[in-house]
Tab-separated table of C-alpha atoms in Angstrom:
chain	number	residue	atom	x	y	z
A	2	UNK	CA	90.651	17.300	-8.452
A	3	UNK	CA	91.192	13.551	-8.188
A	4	UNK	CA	88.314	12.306	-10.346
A	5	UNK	CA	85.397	12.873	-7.762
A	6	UNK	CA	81.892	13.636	-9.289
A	7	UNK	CA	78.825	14.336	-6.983
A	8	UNK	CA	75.096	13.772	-7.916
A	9	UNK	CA	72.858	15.594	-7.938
A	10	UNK	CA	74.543	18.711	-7.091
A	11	UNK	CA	71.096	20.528	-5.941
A	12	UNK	CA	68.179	18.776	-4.705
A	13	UNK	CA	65.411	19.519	-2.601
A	14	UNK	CA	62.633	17.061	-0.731
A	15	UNK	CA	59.970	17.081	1.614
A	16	UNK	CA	60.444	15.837	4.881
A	17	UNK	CA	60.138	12.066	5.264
A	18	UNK	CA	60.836	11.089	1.891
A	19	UNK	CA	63.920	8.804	1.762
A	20	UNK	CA	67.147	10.162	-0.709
A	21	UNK	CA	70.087	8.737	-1.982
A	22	UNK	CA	73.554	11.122	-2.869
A	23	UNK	CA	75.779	9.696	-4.773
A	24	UNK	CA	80.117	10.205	-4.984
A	25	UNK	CA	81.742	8.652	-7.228
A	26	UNK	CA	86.024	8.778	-8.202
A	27	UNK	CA	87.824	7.588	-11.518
A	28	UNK	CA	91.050	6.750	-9.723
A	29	UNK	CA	90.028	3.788	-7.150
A	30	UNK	CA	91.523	4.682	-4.031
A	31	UNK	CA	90.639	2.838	-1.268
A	32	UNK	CA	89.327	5.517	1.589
A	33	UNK	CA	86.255	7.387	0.884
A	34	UNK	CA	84.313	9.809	3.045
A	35	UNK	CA	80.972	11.799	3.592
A	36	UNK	CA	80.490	14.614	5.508
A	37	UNK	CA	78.291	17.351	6.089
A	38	UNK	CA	78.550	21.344	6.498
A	39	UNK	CA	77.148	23.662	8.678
A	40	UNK	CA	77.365	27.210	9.129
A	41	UNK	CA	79.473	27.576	12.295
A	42	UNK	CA	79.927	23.870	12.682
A	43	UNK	CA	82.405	24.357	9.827
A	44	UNK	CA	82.651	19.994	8.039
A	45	UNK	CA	81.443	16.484	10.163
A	46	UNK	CA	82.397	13.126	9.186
A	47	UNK	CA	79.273	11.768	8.477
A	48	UNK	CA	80.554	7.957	6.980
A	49	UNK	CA	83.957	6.418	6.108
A	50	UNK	CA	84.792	3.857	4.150
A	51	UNK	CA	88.075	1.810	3.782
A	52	UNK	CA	86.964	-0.309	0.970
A	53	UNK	CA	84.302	-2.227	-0.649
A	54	UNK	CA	81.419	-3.205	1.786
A	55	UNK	CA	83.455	-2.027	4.488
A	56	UNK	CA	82.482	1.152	6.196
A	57	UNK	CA	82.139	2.769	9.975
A	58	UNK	CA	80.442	5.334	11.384
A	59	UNK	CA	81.988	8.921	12.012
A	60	UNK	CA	80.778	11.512	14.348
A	61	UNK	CA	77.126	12.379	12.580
A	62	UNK	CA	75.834	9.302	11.655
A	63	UNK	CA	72.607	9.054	13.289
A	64	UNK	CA	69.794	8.849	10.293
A	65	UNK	CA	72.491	8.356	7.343
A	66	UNK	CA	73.438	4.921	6.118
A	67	UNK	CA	75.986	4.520	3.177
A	68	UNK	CA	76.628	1.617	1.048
A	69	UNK	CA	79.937	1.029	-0.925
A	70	UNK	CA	79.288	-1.970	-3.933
A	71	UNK	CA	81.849	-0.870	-5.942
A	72	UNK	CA	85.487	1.124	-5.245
A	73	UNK	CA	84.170	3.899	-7.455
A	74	UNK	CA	81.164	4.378	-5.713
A	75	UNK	CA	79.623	5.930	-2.225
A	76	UNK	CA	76.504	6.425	-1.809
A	77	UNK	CA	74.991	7.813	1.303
A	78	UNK	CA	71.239	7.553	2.120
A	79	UNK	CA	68.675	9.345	4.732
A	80	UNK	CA	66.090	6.939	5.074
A	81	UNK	CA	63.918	9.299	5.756
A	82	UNK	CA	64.840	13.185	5.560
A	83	UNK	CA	64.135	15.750	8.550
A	84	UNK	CA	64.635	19.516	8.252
A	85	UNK	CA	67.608	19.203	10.251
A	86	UNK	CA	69.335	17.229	7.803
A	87	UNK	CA	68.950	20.206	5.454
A	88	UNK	CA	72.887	21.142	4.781
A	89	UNK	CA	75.602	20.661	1.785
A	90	UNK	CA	77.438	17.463	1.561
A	91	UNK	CA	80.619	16.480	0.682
A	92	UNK	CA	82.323	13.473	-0.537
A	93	UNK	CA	86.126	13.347	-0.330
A	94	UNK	CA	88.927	10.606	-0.677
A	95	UNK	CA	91.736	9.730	0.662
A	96	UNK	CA	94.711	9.296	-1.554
A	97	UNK	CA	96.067	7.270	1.036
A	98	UNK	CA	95.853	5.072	4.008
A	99	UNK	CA	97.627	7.041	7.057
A	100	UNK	CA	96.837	10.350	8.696
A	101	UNK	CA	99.496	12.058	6.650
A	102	UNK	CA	97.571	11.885	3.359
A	103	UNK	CA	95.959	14.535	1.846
A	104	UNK	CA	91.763	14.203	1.410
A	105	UNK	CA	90.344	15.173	-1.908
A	106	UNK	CA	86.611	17.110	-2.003
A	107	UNK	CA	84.066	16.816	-4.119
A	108	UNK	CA	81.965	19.712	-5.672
A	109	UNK	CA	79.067	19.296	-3.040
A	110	UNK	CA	75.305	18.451	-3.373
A	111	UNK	CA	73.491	21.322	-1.677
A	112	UNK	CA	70.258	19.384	0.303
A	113	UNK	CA	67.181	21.289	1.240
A	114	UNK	CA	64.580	18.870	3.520
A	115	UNK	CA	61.098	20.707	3.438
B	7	UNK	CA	89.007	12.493	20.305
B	8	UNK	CA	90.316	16.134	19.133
B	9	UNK	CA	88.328	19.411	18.587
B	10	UNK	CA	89.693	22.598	16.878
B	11	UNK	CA	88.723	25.919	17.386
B	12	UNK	CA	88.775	29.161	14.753
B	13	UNK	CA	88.482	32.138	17.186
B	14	UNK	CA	86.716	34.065	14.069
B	15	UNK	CA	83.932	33.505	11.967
B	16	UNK	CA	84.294	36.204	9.481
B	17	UNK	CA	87.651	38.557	8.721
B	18	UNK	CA	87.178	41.901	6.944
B	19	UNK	CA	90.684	42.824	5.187
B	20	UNK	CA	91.727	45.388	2.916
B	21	UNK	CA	93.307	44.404	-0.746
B	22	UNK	CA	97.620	44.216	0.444
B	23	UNK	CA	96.690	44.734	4.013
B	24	UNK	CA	97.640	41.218	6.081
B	25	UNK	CA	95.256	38.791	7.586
B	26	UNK	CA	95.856	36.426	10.595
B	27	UNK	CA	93.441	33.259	10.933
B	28	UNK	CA	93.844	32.003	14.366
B	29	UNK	CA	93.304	27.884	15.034
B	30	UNK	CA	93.505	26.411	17.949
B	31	UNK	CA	92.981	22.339	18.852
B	32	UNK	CA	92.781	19.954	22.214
B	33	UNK	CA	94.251	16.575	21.556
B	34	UNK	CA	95.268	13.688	24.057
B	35	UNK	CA	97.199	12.401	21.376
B	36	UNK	CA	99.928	13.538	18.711
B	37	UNK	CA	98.122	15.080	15.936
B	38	UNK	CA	98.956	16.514	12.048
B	39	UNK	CA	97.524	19.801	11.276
B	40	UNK	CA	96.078	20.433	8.102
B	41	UNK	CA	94.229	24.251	5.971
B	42	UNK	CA	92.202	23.738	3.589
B	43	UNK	CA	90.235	26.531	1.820
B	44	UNK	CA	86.896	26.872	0.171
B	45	UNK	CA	86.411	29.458	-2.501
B	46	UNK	CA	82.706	30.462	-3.391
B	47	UNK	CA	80.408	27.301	-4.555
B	48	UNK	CA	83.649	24.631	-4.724
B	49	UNK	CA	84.896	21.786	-2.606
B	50	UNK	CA	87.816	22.101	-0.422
B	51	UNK	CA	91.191	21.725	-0.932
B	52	UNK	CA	94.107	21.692	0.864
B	53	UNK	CA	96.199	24.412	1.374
B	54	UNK	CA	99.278	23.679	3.799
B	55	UNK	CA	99.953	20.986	6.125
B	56	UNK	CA	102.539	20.326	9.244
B	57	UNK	CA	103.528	16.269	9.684
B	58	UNK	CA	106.700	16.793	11.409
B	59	UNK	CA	110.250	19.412	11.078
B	60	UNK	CA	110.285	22.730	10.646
B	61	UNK	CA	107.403	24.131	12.545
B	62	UNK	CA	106.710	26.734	9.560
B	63	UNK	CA	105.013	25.441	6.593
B	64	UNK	CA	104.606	27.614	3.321
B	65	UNK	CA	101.618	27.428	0.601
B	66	UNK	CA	102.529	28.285	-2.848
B	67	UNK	CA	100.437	31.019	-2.847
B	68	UNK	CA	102.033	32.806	-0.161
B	69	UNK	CA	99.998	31.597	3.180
B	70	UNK	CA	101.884	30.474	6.041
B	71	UNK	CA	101.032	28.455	9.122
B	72	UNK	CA	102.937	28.008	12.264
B	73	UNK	CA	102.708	24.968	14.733
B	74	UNK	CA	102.968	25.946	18.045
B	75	UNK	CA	103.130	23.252	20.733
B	76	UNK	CA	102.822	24.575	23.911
B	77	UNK	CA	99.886	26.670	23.002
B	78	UNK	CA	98.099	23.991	20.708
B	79	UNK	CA	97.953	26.335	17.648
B	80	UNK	CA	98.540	26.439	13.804
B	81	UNK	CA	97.726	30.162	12.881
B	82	UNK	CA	97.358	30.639	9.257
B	83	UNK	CA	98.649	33.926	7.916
B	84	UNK	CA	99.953	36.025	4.655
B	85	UNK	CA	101.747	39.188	4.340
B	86	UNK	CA	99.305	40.487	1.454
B	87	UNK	CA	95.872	39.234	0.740
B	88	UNK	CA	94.358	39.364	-2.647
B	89	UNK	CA	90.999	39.789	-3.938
B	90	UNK	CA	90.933	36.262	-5.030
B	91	UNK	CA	91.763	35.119	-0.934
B	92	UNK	CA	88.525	35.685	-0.634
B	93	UNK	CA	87.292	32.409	0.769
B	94	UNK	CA	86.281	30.121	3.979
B	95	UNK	CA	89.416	28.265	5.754
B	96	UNK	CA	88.730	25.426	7.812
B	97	UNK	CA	91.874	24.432	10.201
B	98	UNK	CA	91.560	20.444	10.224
B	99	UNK	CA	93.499	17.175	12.927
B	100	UNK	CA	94.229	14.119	12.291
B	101	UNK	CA	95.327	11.853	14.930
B	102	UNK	CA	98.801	10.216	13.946
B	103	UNK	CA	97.891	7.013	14.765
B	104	UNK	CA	94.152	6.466	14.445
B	105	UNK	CA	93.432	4.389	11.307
B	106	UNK	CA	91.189	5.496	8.459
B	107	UNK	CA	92.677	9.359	8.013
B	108	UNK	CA	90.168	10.841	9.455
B	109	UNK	CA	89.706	14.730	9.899
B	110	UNK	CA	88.173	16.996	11.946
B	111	UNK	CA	87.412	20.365	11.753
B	112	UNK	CA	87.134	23.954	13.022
B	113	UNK	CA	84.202	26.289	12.432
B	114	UNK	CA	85.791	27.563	9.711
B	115	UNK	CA	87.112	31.527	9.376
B	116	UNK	CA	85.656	33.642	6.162
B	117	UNK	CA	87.759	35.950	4.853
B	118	UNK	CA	86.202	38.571	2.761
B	119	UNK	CA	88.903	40.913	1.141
B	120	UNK	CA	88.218	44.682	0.224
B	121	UNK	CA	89.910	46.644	-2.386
């Protein structure tokens, strides 16, 4: 499973407030990557990253920022949390640079925005 | 850019009966092809992929997946499904020579098998 832990798993909020998810991996690889799922929509890239403090926006960005201080660790934030961001995330990683490579998935953090 | 379509949200299949999950995807560029499956409350994971070769790739758990390119598609498909198929499938692109590995992915197809 490549090491990848998730926290929290379940949370829920009220719209507005701001909240933080955090991945984290035991095996440093260098590409790490949040996205989102939605029933019919089936995952979008939400965030990438390519290595410490270096990250770029995927196709779902708008109201997410992420912040990577550390190789272990990606954290992705909603500044302030709408309904619509009400979904289940997923980190995943990259166990290597080039399209070929497979991505690894976290458990998921289930989000519900009140 | 590159989109993928599942033509079907939900498959109903009988315990030994077989199951086709049909993937489709638009690309102005070269692309890999990738199936990963979900079971019930987990992450993905990756089931099969085509890079290049033969254009049938095997799972070890007896799924299959052709590339086709004149029609754009990478059906997904086993002989005889198991209770413990039961699951979502996302199809999944990657463009061969965008940097950063990154995905994108159909709808996603759940298959609920029957005994």
């Amino acid at each position: 499973d490549a090491g990848i832990t998730q926290s929290p798993r379940h949370k829920v909020t009220e719209t507005g407030t701001p909240v933080t998810l955090r991945c984290h991996q035991t095996e440093n690889h260098r590409y790490m990557y949040w996205y989102r799922q939605d029933p019919g929509h089936g995952l979008r890239l939400i965030h990438y990253s390519y290595g410490v403090k270096d990250t770029d926006k995927g196709e779902v960005s708008d109201g997410y920022s992420v912040s990577r201080s550390k190789t272990e660790d990606f954290l992705l934030t909603l500044e302030s949390a709408t309904s619509s961001q009400t979904s289940v995330y997923f980190c995943a990683i990259s166990v290597g640079m080039t399209s070929t490579d497979t991505q690894y998935f976290g458990p998921g953090t289930r989000l519900t925005v009140l | 850019a590159q989109s993928v379509t599942q033509l079907d949200s939900q498959v109903p299949v009988f315990e030994e009966a077989p199951v086709e999950l049909r993937c489709n995807y638009s690309s102005s560029v070269s692309v890999y092809l990738f199936w990963y499956v979900q079971y019930p409350n987990q992450g993905l994971q990756l089931l099969l992929k085509y890079l290049s070769g033969s254009t049938l790739v095997e799972s070890i758990n007896g799924f299959e997946a052709e590339f086709n390119k004149s029609q754009t598609s990478f059906h997904l498909r086993k002989p005889s499904v198991h209770i413990s198929d039961t699951a979502e499938y996302f199809c999944a692109v990657s463009d061969h020579k965008a940097a950063g590995n990154k995905l994108t992915f159909g709808g996603g197809t759940r298959v609920l098998v029957k005994p």
